[in-house]
C-alpha cells in the first residue's frame, strides 16, 4: 500500500512539473539540500518516537478482579475491551464510572491490557479507544468525542475519565474542546481528563515539516515525505500548526485536567549487561509538553515526574509505579488497601 501511495505521489509531482514546464528541485541548491537534510533528521526522530515496544497479543478477556458484574453489553464504534480479542463488545456495569484509555502512536487497545488489568484489580472499569494514528488528529478526536457521547448516554453514573498517552493525549484534549459541544449531548455528565507524556506544544522533530518556505523550496517533495512518515496528521503535529498554537477551551463537562509531564532525560528502554543504553526512552522534551495556553486552563494541574516516555505507562520488566502513584494521589485510581498491596505486587510481577 505504501509503495502504491509513493508511486501516485511521484506521478503527481511529475505531472505538476510537466504542466508548469519546470524541472525537479536543484539538489545542488544549498537551501534545497538543507531542507532535505532537516527532513531526514526529522524522519529519524519521528520514527523513534513511534517505535513500539514488543508485546505478545492476548485475545483472552481480562481477569475480572473486583469489577462489578456487568449489566450491559453494547457495541460502540472505536471503543472496546483493552485486549486483542476480535470481539469488541463492551460489557460493563452502567451504575459505575468508566475510564477510557487512549493509546499513542503505533499503539493498540491490547497494549493497554496490563494497565486495564490494574484498574480491574482496584474495582474500576476501563475500556480502550482505538483509532488510526495516521489519520488527521481532527478526525481521530471527532471519533473519540462521538464514542464518549455514546458511552455516556448508556451510563446511569455519568462519570467518565479519559486518559491519553503521547499522541493519544493530543487526540483526547482536542476531543474535549468546547468547539466539540455540538457532538457532546451529555451536558449532565462529568469528565476527568488526563494526558501523559503528550507533546502539547508540538513535536519538535516535525518542525521542518511545518516551515512553509522549505515546503516551497522542495517543490512539494518535503510535505509528501512528511506525509509518508506520519500520515494525514503531518501538518497538525508541528509546533507551527493552528492545532498546536491555538488550542480552544475545554467543554464545561471537563471538571479536572491532570497533565503528567515526563522528564525523559537520561532514560533508557534497553541496556546491555554492562549498562550501555541500546534504546533511549527520551522522546519528548519538557518544552514539548508545556504549552502556555493549555497550561492556563482553570481545570488543569501539572505534575512533572522523572520517567521515560514508555516507562511511565509500563512495559516488560517495568511496572508503571510512578503513574499509579500519581493517579492515586490525584484520585483517578482508587487507593490500594494495605492488606492488598502484596497481591498488587504479585499481579504486577505477572503483568510486567
PDB file of C-alpha atoms in Angstrom, residues 23-213:
ATOM      1  CA  UNK A  23      12.295  20.831 -13.546  1.00  0.00           C
ATOM      2  CA  UNK A  24      12.811  18.864 -10.385  1.00  0.00           C
ATOM      3  CA  UNK A  25      14.396  20.732  -7.482  1.00  0.00           C
ATOM      4  CA  UNK A  26      18.015  21.671  -7.971  1.00  0.00           C
ATOM      5  CA  UNK A  27      19.601  19.325  -5.441  1.00  0.00           C
ATOM      6  CA  UNK A  28      22.832  21.372  -5.627  1.00  0.00           C
ATOM      7  CA  UNK A  29      20.938  24.367  -4.276  1.00  0.00           C
ATOM      8  CA  UNK A  30      22.092  24.736  -0.627  1.00  0.00           C
ATOM      9  CA  UNK A  31      18.598  25.707   0.521  1.00  0.00           C
ATOM     10  CA  UNK A  32      17.055  22.593  -1.045  1.00  0.00           C
ATOM     11  CA  UNK A  33      19.768  20.342   0.323  1.00  0.00           C
ATOM     12  CA  UNK A  34      19.355  21.903   3.757  1.00  0.00           C
ATOM     13  CA  UNK A  35      15.597  21.275   3.713  1.00  0.00           C
ATOM     14  CA  UNK A  36      16.111  17.605   2.802  1.00  0.00           C
ATOM     15  CA  UNK A  37      18.835  17.263   5.441  1.00  0.00           C
ATOM     16  CA  UNK A  38      16.456  18.645   8.056  1.00  0.00           C
ATOM     17  CA  UNK A  39      13.760  16.312   6.797  1.00  0.00           C
ATOM     18  CA  UNK A  40      15.932  13.223   7.123  1.00  0.00           C
ATOM     19  CA  UNK A  41      16.831  14.181  10.684  1.00  0.00           C
ATOM     20  CA  UNK A  42      13.148  14.712  11.460  1.00  0.00           C
ATOM     21  CA  UNK A  43      12.281  11.368   9.873  1.00  0.00           C
ATOM     22  CA  UNK A  44      14.670   9.538  12.176  1.00  0.00           C
ATOM     23  CA  UNK A  45      13.364  11.360  15.253  1.00  0.00           C
ATOM     24  CA  UNK A  46       9.710  10.860  14.365  1.00  0.00           C
ATOM     25  CA  UNK A  47      10.301   7.191  13.637  1.00  0.00           C
ATOM     26  CA  UNK A  48      11.969   6.782  17.027  1.00  0.00           C
ATOM     27  CA  UNK A  49       9.006   8.474  18.704  1.00  0.00           C
ATOM     28  CA  UNK A  50       6.664   5.905  17.222  1.00  0.00           C
ATOM     29  CA  UNK A  51       8.791   2.840  17.930  1.00  0.00           C
ATOM     30  CA  UNK A  52       6.537   0.311  19.620  1.00  0.00           C
ATOM     31  CA  UNK A  53       7.640  -1.901  22.468  1.00  0.00           C
ATOM     32  CA  UNK A  54       7.244  -5.575  21.580  1.00  0.00           C
ATOM     33  CA  UNK A  55       4.411  -7.383  23.242  1.00  0.00           C
ATOM     34  CA  UNK A  56       2.557 -10.646  22.826  1.00  0.00           C
ATOM     35  CA  UNK A  57      -1.041 -10.109  21.633  1.00  0.00           C
ATOM     36  CA  UNK A  58      -3.524 -11.703  24.014  1.00  0.00           C
ATOM     37  CA  UNK A  59      -7.175 -12.145  22.946  1.00  0.00           C
ATOM     38  CA  UNK A  60      -8.249 -13.547  26.313  1.00  0.00           C
ATOM     39  CA  UNK A  61     -10.593 -11.424  28.442  1.00  0.00           C
ATOM     40  CA  UNK A  62      -9.245  -9.574  31.459  1.00  0.00           C
ATOM     41  CA  UNK A  63      -9.415 -11.146  34.865  1.00  0.00           C
ATOM     42  CA  UNK A  64     -12.494  -9.556  36.477  1.00  0.00           C
ATOM     43  CA  UNK A  65     -10.653  -8.685  39.675  1.00  0.00           C
ATOM     44  CA  UNK A  66     -13.072  -6.692  41.800  1.00  0.00           C
ATOM     45  CA  UNK A  67     -15.101  -5.325  38.924  1.00  0.00           C
ATOM     46  CA  UNK A  68     -18.862  -5.005  39.403  1.00  0.00           C
ATOM     47  CA  UNK A  69     -20.948  -7.533  37.493  1.00  0.00           C
ATOM     48  CA  UNK A  70     -21.838  -6.156  34.039  1.00  0.00           C
ATOM     49  CA  UNK A  71     -25.454  -5.273  33.358  1.00  0.00           C
ATOM     50  CA  UNK A  72     -24.985  -4.082  29.781  1.00  0.00           C
ATOM     51  CA  UNK A  73     -23.409  -5.318  26.558  1.00  0.00           C
ATOM     52  CA  UNK A  74     -23.122  -2.767  23.749  1.00  0.00           C
ATOM     53  CA  UNK A  75     -21.135  -2.076  20.612  1.00  0.00           C
ATOM     54  CA  UNK A  76     -19.774   1.458  20.207  1.00  0.00           C
ATOM     55  CA  UNK A  77     -17.556   2.336  17.243  1.00  0.00           C
ATOM     56  CA  UNK A  78     -13.877   2.714  18.211  1.00  0.00           C
ATOM     57  CA  UNK A  79     -14.454   1.508  21.780  1.00  0.00           C
ATOM     58  CA  UNK A  80     -13.762  -1.994  23.018  1.00  0.00           C
ATOM     59  CA  UNK A  81     -12.138  -4.061  25.745  1.00  0.00           C
ATOM     60  CA  UNK A  82      -8.417  -3.485  26.306  1.00  0.00           C
ATOM     61  CA  UNK A  83      -7.485  -6.812  24.737  1.00  0.00           C
ATOM     62  CA  UNK A  84      -6.626  -8.129  21.283  1.00  0.00           C
ATOM     63  CA  UNK A  85      -9.884 -10.045  21.010  1.00  0.00           C
ATOM     64  CA  UNK A  86     -11.741  -9.586  17.701  1.00  0.00           C
ATOM     65  CA  UNK A  87     -14.935  -9.284  19.763  1.00  0.00           C
ATOM     66  CA  UNK A  88     -15.136  -5.563  20.522  1.00  0.00           C
ATOM     67  CA  UNK A  89     -18.388  -5.751  22.506  1.00  0.00           C
ATOM     68  CA  UNK A  90     -18.307  -3.677  25.683  1.00  0.00           C
ATOM     69  CA  UNK A  91     -19.569  -5.308  28.853  1.00  0.00           C
ATOM     70  CA  UNK A  92     -19.808  -3.058  31.881  1.00  0.00           C
ATOM     71  CA  UNK A  93     -21.982  -2.034  34.792  1.00  0.00           C
ATOM     72  CA  UNK A  94     -23.838   1.161  33.924  1.00  0.00           C
ATOM     73  CA  UNK A  95     -24.134   2.152  37.587  1.00  0.00           C
ATOM     74  CA  UNK A  96     -20.389   2.732  37.931  1.00  0.00           C
ATOM     75  CA  UNK A  97     -17.896   5.136  36.305  1.00  0.00           C
ATOM     76  CA  UNK A  98     -15.781   4.131  33.314  1.00  0.00           C
ATOM     77  CA  UNK A  99     -12.222   5.079  32.384  1.00  0.00           C
ATOM     78  CA  UNK A 100     -11.380   5.381  28.679  1.00  0.00           C
ATOM     79  CA  UNK A 101      -7.744   4.722  27.719  1.00  0.00           C
ATOM     80  CA  UNK A 102      -6.371   6.298  24.519  1.00  0.00           C
ATOM     81  CA  UNK A 103      -3.162   4.817  23.091  1.00  0.00           C
ATOM     82  CA  UNK A 104      -0.390   6.717  21.353  1.00  0.00           C
ATOM     83  CA  UNK A 105       1.451   6.307  18.068  1.00  0.00           C
ATOM     84  CA  UNK A 106       1.853   2.671  16.975  1.00  0.00           C
ATOM     85  CA  UNK A 107      -0.341   1.671  19.903  1.00  0.00           C
ATOM     86  CA  UNK A 108      -3.401  -0.517  20.236  1.00  0.00           C
ATOM     87  CA  UNK A 109      -6.043  -1.493  22.753  1.00  0.00           C
ATOM     88  CA  UNK A 110      -4.076  -4.619  23.619  1.00  0.00           C
ATOM     89  CA  UNK A 111      -1.025  -2.594  24.634  1.00  0.00           C
ATOM     90  CA  UNK A 112      -3.055  -1.086  27.483  1.00  0.00           C
ATOM     91  CA  UNK A 113      -4.148  -4.514  28.664  1.00  0.00           C
ATOM     92  CA  UNK A 114      -1.884  -4.510  31.722  1.00  0.00           C
ATOM     93  CA  UNK A 115      -2.979  -1.028  32.806  1.00  0.00           C
ATOM     94  CA  UNK A 116      -6.630  -2.015  32.366  1.00  0.00           C
ATOM     95  CA  UNK A 117      -5.958  -5.091  34.497  1.00  0.00           C
ATOM     96  CA  UNK A 118      -4.594  -2.862  37.259  1.00  0.00           C
ATOM     97  CA  UNK A 119      -7.790  -0.823  37.098  1.00  0.00           C
ATOM     98  CA  UNK A 120      -9.809  -4.036  37.381  1.00  0.00           C
ATOM     99  CA  UNK A 121      -7.735  -5.029  40.419  1.00  0.00           C
ATOM    100  CA  UNK A 122      -8.918  -1.814  42.057  1.00  0.00           C
ATOM    101  CA  UNK A 123     -12.524  -2.453  41.056  1.00  0.00           C
ATOM    102  CA  UNK A 124     -12.625   0.215  38.338  1.00  0.00           C
ATOM    103  CA  UNK A 125     -13.996  -0.299  34.837  1.00  0.00           C
ATOM    104  CA  UNK A 126     -11.923   0.657  31.798  1.00  0.00           C
ATOM    105  CA  UNK A 127     -12.336   0.469  28.034  1.00  0.00           C
ATOM    106  CA  UNK A 128      -9.966   1.322  25.203  1.00  0.00           C
ATOM    107  CA  UNK A 129     -10.391   3.753  22.307  1.00  0.00           C
ATOM    108  CA  UNK A 130      -8.848   2.580  19.034  1.00  0.00           C
ATOM    109  CA  UNK A 131      -8.000   4.820  16.087  1.00  0.00           C
ATOM    110  CA  UNK A 132      -5.715   5.015  13.073  1.00  0.00           C
ATOM    111  CA  UNK A 133      -2.688   7.047  14.174  1.00  0.00           C
ATOM    112  CA  UNK A 134      -2.097   8.109  10.554  1.00  0.00           C
ATOM    113  CA  UNK A 135      -5.460   9.862  10.383  1.00  0.00           C
ATOM    114  CA  UNK A 136      -5.831  13.582  10.938  1.00  0.00           C
ATOM    115  CA  UNK A 137      -5.990  14.362  14.656  1.00  0.00           C
ATOM    116  CA  UNK A 138      -9.196  16.254  13.921  1.00  0.00           C
ATOM    117  CA  UNK A 139     -10.709  13.062  12.531  1.00  0.00           C
ATOM    118  CA  UNK A 140      -9.495  10.917  15.443  1.00  0.00           C
ATOM    119  CA  UNK A 141     -10.657  13.420  18.058  1.00  0.00           C
ATOM    120  CA  UNK A 142     -14.049  13.560  16.354  1.00  0.00           C
ATOM    121  CA  UNK A 143     -14.280   9.789  16.593  1.00  0.00           C
ATOM    122  CA  UNK A 144     -13.367   9.954  20.283  1.00  0.00           C
ATOM    123  CA  UNK A 145     -15.940  12.565  21.293  1.00  0.00           C
ATOM    124  CA  UNK A 146     -18.583  10.602  19.385  1.00  0.00           C
ATOM    125  CA  UNK A 147     -17.608   7.426  21.233  1.00  0.00           C
ATOM    126  CA  UNK A 148     -17.597   9.220  24.601  1.00  0.00           C
ATOM    127  CA  UNK A 149     -21.031  10.674  23.922  1.00  0.00           C
ATOM    128  CA  UNK A 150     -22.417   7.244  23.015  1.00  0.00           C
ATOM    129  CA  UNK A 151     -20.853   5.712  26.120  1.00  0.00           C
ATOM    130  CA  UNK A 152     -22.100   8.434  28.480  1.00  0.00           C
ATOM    131  CA  UNK A 153     -25.646   8.050  27.150  1.00  0.00           C
ATOM    132  CA  UNK A 154     -25.588   4.409  28.279  1.00  0.00           C
ATOM    133  CA  UNK A 155     -24.319   5.110  31.784  1.00  0.00           C
ATOM    134  CA  UNK A 156     -26.553   5.766  34.756  1.00  0.00           C
ATOM    135  CA  UNK A 157     -23.461   7.005  36.534  1.00  0.00           C
ATOM    136  CA  UNK A 158     -22.416   9.834  34.234  1.00  0.00           C
ATOM    137  CA  UNK A 159     -18.782   9.976  35.337  1.00  0.00           C
ATOM    138  CA  UNK A 160     -16.053   9.394  32.765  1.00  0.00           C
ATOM    139  CA  UNK A 161     -12.281   9.561  32.984  1.00  0.00           C
ATOM    140  CA  UNK A 162     -10.263   9.890  29.772  1.00  0.00           C
ATOM    141  CA  UNK A 163      -6.536   9.079  29.852  1.00  0.00           C
ATOM    142  CA  UNK A 164      -4.410   9.635  26.746  1.00  0.00           C
ATOM    143  CA  UNK A 165      -0.733   8.751  26.376  1.00  0.00           C
ATOM    144  CA  UNK A 166       1.606  10.527  23.946  1.00  0.00           C
ATOM    145  CA  UNK A 167      -0.269  11.233  20.679  1.00  0.00           C
ATOM    146  CA  UNK A 168      -3.359   9.877  22.430  1.00  0.00           C
ATOM    147  CA  UNK A 169      -3.096  12.869  24.726  1.00  0.00           C
ATOM    148  CA  UNK A 170      -3.359  15.222  21.737  1.00  0.00           C
ATOM    149  CA  UNK A 171      -6.410  13.333  20.492  1.00  0.00           C
ATOM    150  CA  UNK A 172      -8.070  13.326  23.930  1.00  0.00           C
ATOM    151  CA  UNK A 173      -7.523  17.029  24.609  1.00  0.00           C
ATOM    152  CA  UNK A 174      -8.811  18.056  21.180  1.00  0.00           C
ATOM    153  CA  UNK A 175     -11.864  15.814  21.530  1.00  0.00           C
ATOM    154  CA  UNK A 176     -12.899  17.646  24.682  1.00  0.00           C
ATOM    155  CA  UNK A 177     -12.567  21.197  23.387  1.00  0.00           C
ATOM    156  CA  UNK A 178     -15.583  23.488  23.558  1.00  0.00           C
ATOM    157  CA  UNK A 179     -15.819  23.535  19.752  1.00  0.00           C
ATOM    158  CA  UNK A 180     -16.988  19.898  20.002  1.00  0.00           C
ATOM    159  CA  UNK A 181     -20.068  20.856  22.050  1.00  0.00           C
ATOM    160  CA  UNK A 182     -22.331  20.036  19.115  1.00  0.00           C
ATOM    161  CA  UNK A 183     -21.117  16.428  19.275  1.00  0.00           C
ATOM    162  CA  UNK A 184     -21.470  16.173  23.061  1.00  0.00           C
ATOM    163  CA  UNK A 185     -25.105  15.765  24.154  1.00  0.00           C
ATOM    164  CA  UNK A 186     -24.493  14.743  27.771  1.00  0.00           C
ATOM    165  CA  UNK A 187     -24.133  18.077  29.495  1.00  0.00           C
ATOM    166  CA  UNK A 188     -25.013  16.483  32.845  1.00  0.00           C
ATOM    167  CA  UNK A 189     -22.009  14.136  32.645  1.00  0.00           C
ATOM    168  CA  UNK A 190     -18.698  14.935  34.306  1.00  0.00           C
ATOM    169  CA  UNK A 191     -15.327  14.177  32.740  1.00  0.00           C
ATOM    170  CA  UNK A 192     -11.859  13.977  34.193  1.00  0.00           C
ATOM    171  CA  UNK A 193      -9.093  14.263  31.599  1.00  0.00           C
ATOM    172  CA  UNK A 194      -5.502  13.088  31.968  1.00  0.00           C
ATOM    173  CA  UNK A 195      -2.783  13.402  29.331  1.00  0.00           C
ATOM    174  CA  UNK A 196       0.527  11.613  29.851  1.00  0.00           C
ATOM    175  CA  UNK A 197       3.788  12.489  28.080  1.00  0.00           C
ATOM    176  CA  UNK A 198       1.793  14.327  25.421  1.00  0.00           C
ATOM    177  CA  UNK A 199       3.558  16.783  23.072  1.00  0.00           C
ATOM    178  CA  UNK A 200       1.012  19.518  23.767  1.00  0.00           C
ATOM    179  CA  UNK A 201       3.386  22.122  22.330  1.00  0.00           C
ATOM    180  CA  UNK A 202       4.010  20.158  19.131  1.00  0.00           C
ATOM    181  CA  UNK A 203       6.658  17.641  18.138  1.00  0.00           C
ATOM    182  CA  UNK A 204       9.968  19.440  17.699  1.00  0.00           C
ATOM    183  CA  UNK A 205      11.264  16.759  15.332  1.00  0.00           C
ATOM    184  CA  UNK A 206       8.456  17.638  12.933  1.00  0.00           C
ATOM    185  CA  UNK A 207       9.347  21.346  12.836  1.00  0.00           C
ATOM    186  CA  UNK A 208      10.862  21.085   9.376  1.00  0.00           C
ATOM    187  CA  UNK A 209       7.557  19.792   8.028  1.00  0.00           C
ATOM    188  CA  UNK A 210       5.828  22.972   9.189  1.00  0.00           C
ATOM    189  CA  UNK A 211       8.190  25.522   7.616  1.00  0.00           C
ATOM    190  CA  UNK A 212       6.367  26.897   4.579  1.00  0.00           C
ATOM    191  CA  UNK A 213       9.436  28.267   2.730  1.00  0.00           C
TER     192      UNK A 213
END
